[in-house]
Coordinates of C-alpha atoms in Angstrom, one line a residue:
M1 CA -35.8 -32.8 -79.5
P2 CA -33.1 -32.0 -82.1
T3 CA -33.5 -33.4 -85.6
A4 CA -30.8 -35.8 -86.4
T5 CA -29.2 -36.0 -89.9
Q6 CA -27.7 -39.4 -89.1
V7 CA -28.4 -42.3 -86.8
L8 CA -25.7 -44.6 -85.5
D9 CA -26.5 -47.8 -83.6
F10 CA -24.7 -49.2 -80.6
D11 CA -25.6 -51.3 -77.6
Y12 CA -24.1 -48.9 -75.0
V13 CA -23.5 -45.2 -75.3
I14 CA -21.3 -43.6 -72.6
V15 CA -21.3 -39.9 -72.3
G16 CA -18.0 -38.7 -70.9
A17 CA -14.5 -40.2 -71.4
G18 CA -13.4 -39.3 -67.9
S19 CA -12.4 -41.3 -64.8
A20 CA -15.5 -43.5 -64.7
G21 CA -16.5 -43.5 -68.4
C22 CA -13.2 -44.9 -69.7
V23 CA -13.3 -47.8 -67.2
M24 CA -16.8 -48.8 -68.4
A25 CA -15.8 -48.5 -72.1
N26 CA -13.0 -51.0 -71.4
R27 CA -15.0 -53.5 -69.4
L28 CA -18.1 -53.4 -71.6
S29 CA -16.3 -53.7 -74.9
A30 CA -14.3 -56.7 -73.7
D31 CA -17.2 -58.7 -75.1
P32 CA -16.7 -58.5 -78.9
A33 CA -20.4 -59.0 -79.5
V34 CA -21.2 -55.8 -77.7
R35 CA -21.0 -52.4 -79.5
V36 CA -19.8 -49.6 -77.3
C37 CA -19.7 -45.9 -78.1
L38 CA -17.7 -43.5 -75.8
V39 CA -18.4 -39.8 -76.4
E40 CA -16.1 -37.0 -75.3
G41 CA -16.9 -33.3 -75.6
G42 CA -13.2 -32.3 -75.6
G43 CA -10.3 -33.3 -77.9
D44 CA -7.3 -35.6 -77.7
D45 CA -4.7 -35.7 -74.9
R46 CA -1.6 -35.6 -77.1
S47 CA 0.2 -32.8 -75.4
A48 CA 3.2 -32.6 -73.1
R49 CA 1.2 -30.2 -70.9
I50 CA -1.0 -33.2 -70.1
Q51 CA 1.5 -36.1 -70.1
V52 CA 4.4 -34.5 -68.2
P53 CA 3.4 -34.2 -64.5
A54 CA 4.5 -30.6 -64.1
G55 CA 2.3 -29.5 -66.9
T56 CA -0.8 -29.8 -64.8
I57 CA -0.4 -26.2 -63.6
T58 CA -0.9 -25.0 -67.2
L59 CA -4.3 -26.7 -67.6
Y60 CA -6.5 -25.3 -65.0
K61 CA -7.4 -22.1 -66.9
S62 CA -6.8 -23.4 -70.4
P63 CA -9.7 -22.7 -72.8
K64 CA -8.6 -25.7 -74.8
Y65 CA -8.4 -28.3 -72.1
S66 CA -10.7 -27.0 -69.4
Y67 CA -14.4 -26.2 -69.0
N68 CA -13.7 -23.1 -67.0
F69 CA -16.9 -22.9 -65.0
E70 CA -17.5 -20.2 -62.4
S71 CA -19.8 -20.6 -59.5
A72 CA -22.7 -18.3 -58.6
P73 CA -21.7 -15.6 -56.2
Q74 CA -21.1 -17.2 -52.8
T75 CA -23.2 -15.3 -50.3
R76 CA -21.1 -16.3 -47.3
L77 CA -17.8 -15.9 -49.1
N78 CA -18.2 -12.1 -49.7
G79 CA -20.1 -12.7 -52.9
R80 CA -17.1 -14.1 -54.7
R81 CA -17.4 -16.4 -57.8
L82 CA -15.2 -19.4 -57.5
H83 CA -13.3 -21.0 -60.5
C84 CA -14.3 -24.6 -61.2
P85 CA -12.2 -26.2 -63.9
R86 CA -13.2 -29.6 -65.4
G87 CA -11.2 -31.6 -67.9
K88 CA -12.1 -31.0 -71.5
M89 CA -10.1 -33.8 -73.2
L90 CA -9.8 -37.5 -73.3
G91 CA -9.5 -38.6 -69.7
G92 CA -11.6 -35.7 -68.4
S93 CA -10.4 -34.3 -65.1
S94 CA -8.0 -37.3 -64.7
S95 CA -6.0 -35.7 -67.5
M96 CA -5.7 -32.4 -65.6
N97 CA -5.7 -33.2 -61.9
S98 CA -2.7 -33.6 -59.6
M99 CA -2.7 -37.4 -60.1
I100 CA -3.1 -38.1 -56.3
Y101 CA -4.4 -41.6 -55.6
I102 CA -6.6 -41.5 -52.5
R103 CA -9.6 -43.7 -52.0
G104 CA -11.2 -42.0 -49.0
M105 CA -11.8 -43.7 -45.7
P106 CA -13.6 -47.1 -45.1
A107 CA -16.2 -45.3 -43.0
D108 CA -17.2 -43.1 -46.0
Y109 CA -18.5 -46.2 -47.9
D110 CA -20.0 -47.7 -44.8
R111 CA -22.0 -44.5 -44.4
W112 CA -23.3 -44.9 -48.0
A113 CA -24.5 -48.4 -47.1
E114 CA -26.2 -47.1 -43.9
L115 CA -28.1 -44.7 -46.1
G116 CA -29.7 -47.6 -47.9
C117 CA -27.1 -48.0 -50.7
E118 CA -26.9 -51.7 -50.6
G119 CA -23.7 -53.1 -52.1
W120 CA -21.6 -50.0 -51.4
S121 CA -20.0 -50.6 -48.1
Y122 CA -16.2 -50.6 -47.9
A123 CA -16.1 -54.4 -48.0
D124 CA -18.2 -54.2 -51.1
V125 CA -16.2 -51.6 -53.0
L126 CA -12.7 -52.8 -52.0
P127 CA -12.6 -55.5 -54.7
F128 CA -13.3 -52.9 -57.4
F129 CA -10.5 -50.6 -56.2
R130 CA -8.2 -53.6 -56.3
R131 CA -9.4 -54.6 -59.8
S132 CA -8.3 -51.4 -61.4
E133 CA -5.0 -51.0 -59.5
R134 CA -1.5 -52.0 -60.4
N135 CA 0.4 -51.0 -57.2
L136 CA 4.1 -50.5 -57.9
L137 CA 5.0 -49.8 -54.3
G138 CA 4.8 -53.3 -52.7
H139 CA 1.8 -52.3 -50.5
D140 CA -0.3 -54.9 -48.8
T141 CA -2.0 -57.0 -51.5
R142 CA -5.0 -57.6 -49.2
V143 CA -6.1 -54.0 -49.9
H144 CA -4.1 -53.2 -53.1
G145 CA -4.3 -54.6 -56.6
E146 CA -1.3 -55.9 -58.6
S147 CA -2.6 -56.6 -62.1
G148 CA -5.0 -53.7 -62.9
E149 CA -4.4 -51.1 -65.6
L150 CA -4.0 -48.1 -63.3
C151 CA -0.4 -47.9 -62.2
V152 CA 0.0 -46.4 -58.7
D153 CA 3.5 -45.1 -57.9
Q154 CA 5.2 -42.3 -56.0
P155 CA 6.6 -39.2 -57.5
R156 CA 10.1 -39.9 -59.0
D157 CA 12.0 -37.0 -57.5
P158 CA 10.1 -35.3 -54.6
N159 CA 11.4 -31.9 -53.6
P160 CA 13.4 -32.0 -50.3
L161 CA 10.8 -29.6 -48.8
S162 CA 8.2 -32.4 -49.0
H163 CA 10.3 -34.4 -46.6
R164 CA 10.6 -31.4 -44.3
F165 CA 6.9 -31.2 -44.2
I166 CA 6.6 -34.9 -43.1
D167 CA 9.2 -34.4 -40.4
A168 CA 7.5 -31.2 -39.2
A169 CA 4.1 -32.9 -39.1
K170 CA 5.5 -35.5 -36.7
R171 CA 6.2 -32.8 -34.2
I172 CA 2.5 -32.0 -34.0
G173 CA 1.5 -35.7 -33.6
L174 CA 1.0 -36.8 -37.2
P175 CA 2.9 -40.0 -37.8
H176 CA 4.6 -40.8 -41.0
N177 CA 2.0 -42.7 -43.1
T178 CA 3.4 -44.7 -46.0
D179 CA 0.0 -45.8 -47.3
F180 CA -3.0 -43.5 -47.0
N181 CA -5.1 -46.2 -48.6
S182 CA -4.5 -49.0 -46.1
G183 CA -7.7 -48.2 -44.2
D184 CA -6.0 -45.7 -41.8
A185 CA -5.3 -42.3 -43.4
F186 CA -4.1 -40.5 -40.3
G187 CA -0.7 -39.0 -40.6
A188 CA 1.6 -37.3 -43.2
G189 CA 3.6 -38.7 -46.1
I190 CA 4.3 -38.6 -49.8
Y191 CA 1.2 -39.1 -51.8
D192 CA 0.8 -42.0 -54.2
V193 CA 0.2 -40.9 -57.8
T194 CA -1.3 -42.3 -61.0
Q195 CA 1.8 -42.3 -63.1
K196 CA 3.6 -44.7 -65.3
D197 CA 7.3 -44.1 -66.1
A198 CA 7.0 -40.5 -64.7
H199 CA 4.2 -39.7 -67.1
R200 CA 0.6 -39.0 -66.1
L201 CA -1.6 -42.1 -66.4
S202 CA -5.1 -40.8 -66.9
S203 CA -8.1 -43.0 -67.0
Y204 CA -8.1 -42.8 -70.8
R205 CA -4.4 -43.8 -71.0
A206 CA -4.9 -46.6 -68.6
F207 CA -8.2 -48.1 -69.8
V208 CA -9.1 -47.0 -73.3
H209 CA -5.9 -46.1 -75.3
P210 CA -4.6 -49.7 -75.0
V211 CA -7.8 -51.2 -76.4
L212 CA -8.6 -48.7 -79.2
S213 CA -8.0 -51.5 -81.7
R214 CA -11.2 -53.3 -80.6
P215 CA -13.5 -53.1 -83.6
N216 CA -16.6 -52.9 -81.4
L217 CA -15.4 -49.8 -79.5
T218 CA -16.1 -46.4 -81.1
L219 CA -14.6 -43.3 -79.7
F220 CA -15.9 -39.9 -80.6
T221 CA -14.0 -36.7 -79.6
D222 CA -15.0 -33.1 -80.0
T223 CA -18.6 -34.3 -79.8
R224 CA -21.1 -32.4 -77.7
A225 CA -24.0 -34.1 -76.1
L226 CA -27.1 -32.1 -76.7
S227 CA -29.9 -34.1 -75.1
L228 CA -31.2 -37.6 -74.4
D229 CA -33.7 -39.3 -76.7
I230 CA -36.5 -40.3 -74.3
A231 CA -39.6 -42.2 -75.3
D232 CA -42.1 -44.3 -73.2
Q233 CA -40.0 -43.6 -70.1
T234 CA -37.0 -45.2 -71.8
A235 CA -33.7 -43.7 -72.8
R236 CA -33.2 -44.6 -76.5
G237 CA -30.0 -42.7 -77.2
V238 CA -28.2 -39.4 -77.2
F239 CA -28.4 -36.5 -79.6
V240 CA -24.9 -35.1 -80.2
E241 CA -23.3 -32.4 -82.3
R242 CA -20.4 -33.7 -84.3
E243 CA -18.6 -32.0 -87.1
G244 CA -21.4 -29.5 -87.4
Q245 CA -24.1 -32.1 -87.7
V246 CA -26.7 -33.5 -85.2
V247 CA -26.3 -37.2 -84.9
L248 CA -28.4 -39.6 -82.9
L249 CA -26.4 -42.2 -81.1
R250 CA -28.9 -44.9 -80.5
A251 CA -28.4 -47.3 -77.6
H252 CA -30.1 -50.6 -77.8
R253 CA -29.2 -51.5 -74.2
E254 CA -28.3 -48.5 -72.1
V255 CA -27.2 -44.9 -72.0
V256 CA -24.7 -44.1 -69.3
L257 CA -23.9 -40.5 -68.2
S258 CA -20.4 -40.1 -66.9
A259 CA -20.0 -36.4 -67.6
G260 CA -19.2 -35.5 -64.0
A261 CA -21.0 -33.8 -61.1
I262 CA -21.7 -30.8 -63.3
G263 CA -22.1 -32.3 -66.7
S264 CA -24.4 -35.3 -65.8
P265 CA -27.1 -33.4 -64.0
H266 CA -26.9 -30.6 -66.6
L267 CA -27.6 -33.1 -69.4
L268 CA -30.5 -34.6 -67.5
M269 CA -32.0 -31.2 -67.0
V270 CA -31.7 -30.0 -70.6
S271 CA -33.3 -33.3 -71.6
G272 CA -36.3 -32.5 -69.4
I273 CA -35.4 -34.7 -66.5
G274 CA -35.4 -32.8 -63.1
D275 CA -37.5 -30.6 -60.9
E276 CA -40.6 -29.6 -62.8
A277 CA -40.8 -26.0 -61.6
Q278 CA -37.1 -25.3 -62.4
L279 CA -37.4 -26.8 -65.8
R280 CA -40.5 -24.9 -66.7
A281 CA -38.8 -21.7 -65.5
A282 CA -35.9 -22.4 -67.9
G283 CA -38.4 -23.1 -70.8
I284 CA -37.7 -26.8 -70.9
A285 CA -40.5 -29.3 -71.5
L286 CA -40.8 -31.7 -68.6
R287 CA -40.2 -35.4 -69.6
H288 CA -39.7 -36.8 -66.1
H289 CA -40.1 -35.2 -62.8
L290 CA -37.1 -36.0 -60.6
P291 CA -36.5 -33.2 -58.1
G292 CA -33.2 -34.5 -56.8
V293 CA -31.3 -33.7 -60.1
G294 CA -28.7 -31.1 -59.5
R295 CA -29.2 -31.0 -55.7
N296 CA -26.8 -32.4 -53.0
L297 CA -23.8 -30.6 -54.4
Q298 CA -20.8 -31.1 -52.1
D299 CA -17.1 -30.1 -52.4
H300 CA -14.1 -29.7 -50.2
L301 CA -13.7 -26.2 -48.9
D302 CA -10.1 -25.2 -48.9
G303 CA -8.0 -22.6 -47.0
L304 CA -4.4 -21.6 -47.8
V305 CA -1.3 -20.8 -45.7
T306 CA 1.3 -19.5 -48.1
V307 CA 4.9 -18.3 -47.3
R308 CA 7.4 -16.3 -49.3
S309 CA 10.9 -17.6 -48.9
S310 CA 14.2 -16.6 -50.4
S311 CA 15.3 -20.2 -50.7
A312 CA 15.9 -21.5 -54.2
Q313 CA 15.5 -25.0 -52.9
T314 CA 11.8 -24.4 -53.4
L315 CA 10.1 -24.6 -56.8
G316 CA 10.1 -21.2 -58.4
F317 CA 11.5 -19.0 -61.1
S318 CA 14.4 -16.7 -60.2
R319 CA 17.9 -16.0 -61.3
R320 CA 19.2 -18.5 -58.7
S321 CA 16.9 -21.2 -59.9
L322 CA 17.8 -20.7 -63.6
P323 CA 20.2 -23.6 -63.8
S324 CA 17.7 -26.1 -62.5
V325 CA 15.0 -24.7 -64.6
L326 CA 17.1 -24.9 -67.8
G327 CA 18.3 -28.3 -66.9
A328 CA 14.8 -29.7 -66.2
P329 CA 13.9 -30.9 -69.7
G330 CA 17.2 -32.9 -69.9
A331 CA 16.8 -34.3 -66.4
Y332 CA 13.3 -35.4 -67.2
W333 CA 13.8 -37.0 -70.6
L334 CA 17.1 -38.6 -69.8
K335 CA 16.7 -39.6 -66.1
K336 CA 13.0 -39.1 -65.3
K337 CA 14.2 -36.7 -62.5
G338 CA 14.0 -33.0 -61.7
W339 CA 11.4 -30.3 -61.7
L340 CA 9.2 -31.6 -64.5
T341 CA 8.4 -34.8 -62.5
T342 CA 6.5 -32.8 -59.8
N343 CA 2.8 -32.8 -59.4
Y344 CA 3.2 -29.7 -57.0
V345 CA 1.4 -31.5 -54.2
E346 CA 3.8 -34.4 -53.6
A347 CA 3.2 -34.6 -49.9
G348 CA 0.2 -34.1 -47.6
G349 CA -1.7 -35.9 -44.9
F350 CA -4.8 -36.2 -42.8
A351 CA -5.4 -34.7 -39.4
R352 CA -8.0 -34.4 -36.7
T353 CA -9.1 -31.1 -35.4
R354 CA -10.6 -30.8 -31.9
Y355 CA -14.0 -31.3 -33.6
A356 CA -13.1 -34.8 -34.8
G357 CA -12.4 -36.2 -31.3
D358 CA -11.2 -39.7 -31.7
G359 CA -13.0 -40.2 -35.0
D360 CA -11.7 -40.2 -38.5
P361 CA -9.5 -37.3 -39.6
D362 CA -11.6 -34.3 -40.6
V363 CA -9.0 -32.2 -42.6
Q364 CA -6.6 -33.0 -45.3
F365 CA -3.3 -31.2 -46.2
H366 CA -1.8 -30.7 -49.6
F367 CA 1.8 -29.4 -49.2
V368 CA 3.2 -27.3 -52.1
P369 CA 7.0 -27.0 -52.2
G370 CA 6.7 -23.8 -54.2
Y371 CA 5.0 -20.4 -53.7
R372 CA 1.3 -20.3 -54.0
S373 CA 0.2 -16.8 -55.1
H374 CA -1.4 -14.6 -52.4
R375 CA -3.2 -12.9 -55.3
G376 CA -4.9 -16.0 -56.7
R377 CA -2.6 -16.3 -59.7
L378 CA -1.5 -19.7 -61.0
F379 CA 2.0 -18.4 -61.4
E380 CA 4.2 -16.0 -59.4
F381 CA 7.9 -15.2 -59.8
G382 CA 10.0 -16.1 -56.7
H383 CA 10.1 -18.8 -54.1
G384 CA 8.1 -20.1 -51.1
Y385 CA 5.9 -22.9 -49.9
A386 CA 2.3 -23.5 -48.9
I387 CA -0.2 -25.8 -47.3
H388 CA -3.7 -26.2 -48.6
T389 CA -6.1 -27.4 -45.9
C390 CA -9.6 -28.7 -46.8
V391 CA -12.7 -29.8 -44.8
L392 CA -13.2 -33.5 -45.5
R393 CA -16.8 -33.9 -44.6
P394 CA -18.6 -30.6 -45.3
K395 CA -22.1 -30.1 -44.0
S396 CA -23.0 -27.3 -46.4
I397 CA -24.9 -28.5 -49.4
G398 CA -25.3 -26.7 -52.7
R399 CA -26.9 -27.4 -56.1
I400 CA -26.6 -27.2 -59.8
L401 CA -29.3 -25.0 -61.5
L402 CA -29.8 -23.7 -65.0
T403 CA -29.0 -20.1 -65.9
D404 CA -32.0 -18.0 -66.8
D405 CA -30.3 -16.1 -69.6
G406 CA -31.6 -18.3 -72.3
Q407 CA -28.3 -20.3 -72.6
R408 CA -29.4 -23.0 -70.1
A409 CA -25.8 -23.3 -69.0
P410 CA -25.1 -24.9 -65.6
L411 CA -25.3 -22.5 -62.6
I412 CA -23.1 -23.8 -59.8
D413 CA -24.0 -22.8 -56.3
Y414 CA -21.8 -24.5 -53.7
N415 CA -23.6 -22.7 -50.9
F416 CA -20.4 -22.8 -48.9
L417 CA -20.6 -22.0 -45.2
E418 CA -24.3 -22.5 -45.1
R419 CA -23.3 -24.5 -42.0
E420 CA -20.9 -22.5 -39.8
E421 CA -19.3 -25.7 -38.4
D422 CA -17.5 -26.0 -41.8
A423 CA -15.7 -22.7 -41.1
R424 CA -14.8 -23.8 -37.6
V425 CA -13.3 -27.0 -38.8
L426 CA -11.3 -25.2 -41.5
I427 CA -10.0 -22.6 -39.0
E428 CA -8.8 -25.4 -36.8
G429 CA -7.1 -27.0 -39.8
I430 CA -5.4 -23.8 -40.7
K431 CA -4.0 -23.6 -37.2
L432 CA -2.6 -27.1 -37.6
A433 CA -1.0 -26.1 -40.9
R434 CA 0.6 -23.1 -39.3
A435 CA 1.9 -25.3 -36.5
I436 CA 3.6 -27.6 -39.0
L437 CA 5.2 -24.7 -40.8
A438 CA 6.4 -23.2 -37.5
G439 CA 8.5 -26.2 -36.7
P440 CA 12.4 -26.0 -36.7
E441 CA 12.4 -28.1 -39.9
F442 CA 11.5 -24.9 -41.8
E443 CA 13.8 -22.6 -39.8
A444 CA 16.5 -22.4 -42.5
I445 CA 14.1 -21.4 -45.2
R446 CA 11.6 -19.4 -43.2
G447 CA 10.0 -16.5 -44.8
K448 CA 7.0 -14.2 -44.5
E449 CA 3.6 -15.6 -44.2
M450 CA 1.6 -13.8 -47.0
L451 CA -1.7 -15.5 -46.2
P452 CA -3.5 -15.5 -43.8
G453 CA -0.7 -13.1 -42.6
A454 CA 0.8 -12.6 -39.2
Q455 CA -1.9 -10.1 -38.2
V456 CA -4.6 -12.7 -38.7
Q457 CA -4.6 -14.7 -35.4
S458 CA -8.0 -14.7 -33.6
D459 CA -10.8 -17.0 -34.6
D460 CA -12.8 -14.0 -35.8
A461 CA -10.0 -12.8 -37.9
L462 CA -9.5 -16.3 -39.4
F463 CA -13.2 -16.5 -40.1
D464 CA -13.0 -13.2 -42.0
Y465 CA -10.0 -14.7 -43.9
V466 CA -11.9 -17.8 -44.8
R467 CA -14.8 -15.6 -46.2
A468 CA -12.3 -13.6 -48.2
Y469 CA -10.0 -16.3 -49.6
A470 CA -11.4 -19.8 -49.1
A471 CA -11.9 -21.8 -52.4
T472 CA -12.4 -25.3 -53.5
V473 CA -10.0 -28.1 -54.3
F474 CA -12.1 -29.1 -57.3
H475 CA -13.9 -32.2 -56.0
P476 CA -17.6 -31.6 -56.9
S477 CA -19.9 -34.5 -56.2
G478 CA -23.3 -35.7 -55.2
T479 CA -25.6 -34.0 -57.8
C480 CA -27.2 -37.2 -59.0
K481 CA -27.3 -38.7 -55.6
M482 CA -27.6 -42.5 -55.2
G483 CA -30.1 -43.7 -52.6
V484 CA -33.5 -44.9 -51.8
D485 CA -35.2 -41.7 -50.6
D486 CA -37.3 -39.2 -52.6
A487 CA -34.2 -37.0 -53.1
S488 CA -32.3 -39.7 -54.8
V489 CA -31.7 -39.6 -58.6
V490 CA -30.3 -43.1 -59.0
D491 CA -30.9 -46.3 -57.2
P492 CA -28.0 -48.4 -55.7
R493 CA -27.5 -50.0 -59.1
L494 CA -27.1 -46.5 -60.6
R495 CA -30.3 -46.7 -62.6
V496 CA -32.1 -43.3 -63.0
R497 CA -35.3 -43.6 -60.9
G498 CA -38.5 -43.9 -63.0
L499 CA -36.7 -44.4 -66.3
R500 CA -35.4 -47.4 -68.2
G501 CA -32.2 -47.8 -70.1
L502 CA -30.4 -44.9 -68.3
R503 CA -27.7 -44.9 -65.6
V504 CA -25.3 -42.4 -64.1
A505 CA -21.8 -43.4 -63.1
D506 CA -19.4 -40.8 -61.9
A507 CA -18.8 -38.6 -58.8
S508 CA -22.2 -37.2 -59.0
I509 CA -23.8 -40.4 -57.6
M510 CA -22.0 -40.0 -54.2
P511 CA -24.6 -39.5 -51.5
L512 CA -21.8 -38.2 -49.3
L513 CA -18.5 -36.8 -50.4
V514 CA -15.6 -39.1 -49.7
S515 CA -12.9 -38.0 -47.3
G516 CA -10.2 -37.3 -49.9
N517 CA -9.4 -36.8 -53.6
T518 CA -12.1 -38.1 -55.9
N519 CA -10.4 -39.6 -58.9
A520 CA -9.8 -43.1 -57.5
P521 CA -13.4 -43.4 -56.1
S522 CA -14.7 -42.3 -59.5
I523 CA -12.7 -45.1 -61.2
M524 CA -14.1 -47.5 -58.7
I525 CA -17.6 -46.3 -59.5
G526 CA -16.9 -47.0 -63.2
E527 CA -15.7 -50.5 -62.3
K528 CA -18.8 -51.3 -60.2
A529 CA -21.2 -49.8 -62.7
A530 CA -19.8 -51.9 -65.5
Q531 CA -20.1 -55.0 -63.4
M532 CA -23.7 -54.3 -62.6
M533 CA -24.5 -53.6 -66.2
L534 CA -22.9 -56.9 -67.3
E535 CA -24.9 -58.7 -64.6
D536 CA -28.2 -57.1 -65.7
A537 CA -27.5 -57.9 -69.3
A538 CA -26.8 -61.5 -68.4
Q539 CA -30.0 -61.7 -66.4
T540 CA -32.0 -60.2 -69.3
H541 CA -30.5 -62.8 -71.6
S542 CA -31.3 -65.6 -69.2
N543 CA -34.9 -64.4 -68.8
R544 CA -35.4 -64.3 -72.5
A545 CA -34.0 -67.8 -72.9
T546 CA -36.3 -69.0 -70.1
K547 CA -39.3 -67.4 -71.8
H548 CA -38.3 -68.9 -75.1
E549 CA -38.0 -72.4 -73.6
T550 CA -41.4 -71.9 -71.8
N551 CA -43.0 -70.9 -75.1
R552 CA -41.5 -73.9 -76.9
A553 CA -42.7 -76.3 -74.1
T554 CA -46.2 -74.8 -74.3
L555 CA -46.4 -75.2 -78.1
A556 CA -45.1 -78.8 -77.8
A557 CA -47.8 -79.6 -75.3

């Protein structure tokens, strides 16, 4: 263990100021008698690149704001390494994502419950979604919240192409869906977003920034978690590096890991918690054998259809778009309109391939009213439009390991296409995306399909395309799996199995990946975790009081 030069005492220490961690910091510190420390490895979020919606595209490869992880070479994707950005600032990935508010489908959570995760069915988790949400769209209050901190709105000024997409989707049988979170996600529509007054509303801005004045809430930024302090099978605190010094943040009640599906298992492993053989190979002394740590990695595999168009109606830089580009700052700051309001994936939807039958949709679309580079660049001059298609319930399972180069950095192996049916579903989804773009709604702006390309038509050719170009939509999950079997890392109350005083609460606990974007579910997980922690603390207090009264009665007798 590191040697600390300073010890600071708290009741709860939360590692990671992301989607889930910020919620817990708010709920736990609502009791002024409870001391809460929230630790973030990145810096502050005071940048227009973060707060203005269109700035999101500048964050994904930023060395300042992103942990720019790369995967291990993917054997079935032609040996390619995939980029995996994770937020490195207050708000975590909720400060760099596309702000889409999608909960997943009710059956996702019912499947969790069927796996033994008692208390995690859709009926169980719905109140926690509602608790956080402040729906500004007049949606059904039976499933939506009205008084939470997280504002859910729609983009202020969607590009006209987003509506073309919705109309074209109707022609292939996808109805206009005005609320993907109603319980039925099937169809196409404008996505709800986590924004307030046309600004990004990250989990930090929603839950922590408004309560920073609480004297019992301590927030540390630019503070790197080094390892957990474990003694007698109990988490006592967290060793961190802060301002060049090693500090022990001691937790008198609990330590909670909310560092995400990469960060949380990594911190467990470098602390000696994980598979014994792997830890010994990495030169780490075993403190607790828990073989499920880092396993069960799941993510949404994504395929792109991208079209070059000469229409300046699409987002893009060209001489013809120069007036709208130059006018964008004024339109945004004066009217909250124009290009800077876009999150680039304003519209999308959920569809069934032939493999889904009459069941839940098995693919999701993210429509981009601008050109997505056929060369993998974040930016290209010119115009166009694109559809991302992702596999909602992948069967291929990967894992997080430790590098063997002495650095002990996380090694991310998605293991994509281990199960060939994932490729089949994606190919069918790409065909549906092409059918949408082939509609007459796009006739006036039709251009050249750059990817997959007109020559790529057969299933075999599309399979080759998937191997050469498929990527991820940045939804890693499952690596600290919740459950009741031997492969589980946490129990249904999110307590790390075999240890006391330690929980995990973030997307890593998902036993199965949800069918959609993961920010809203992660916030729900934070809400539910906080509730369970408060319940457990109250029970402990009650037990102590009962024991005290029993002792008094015994002495009196």
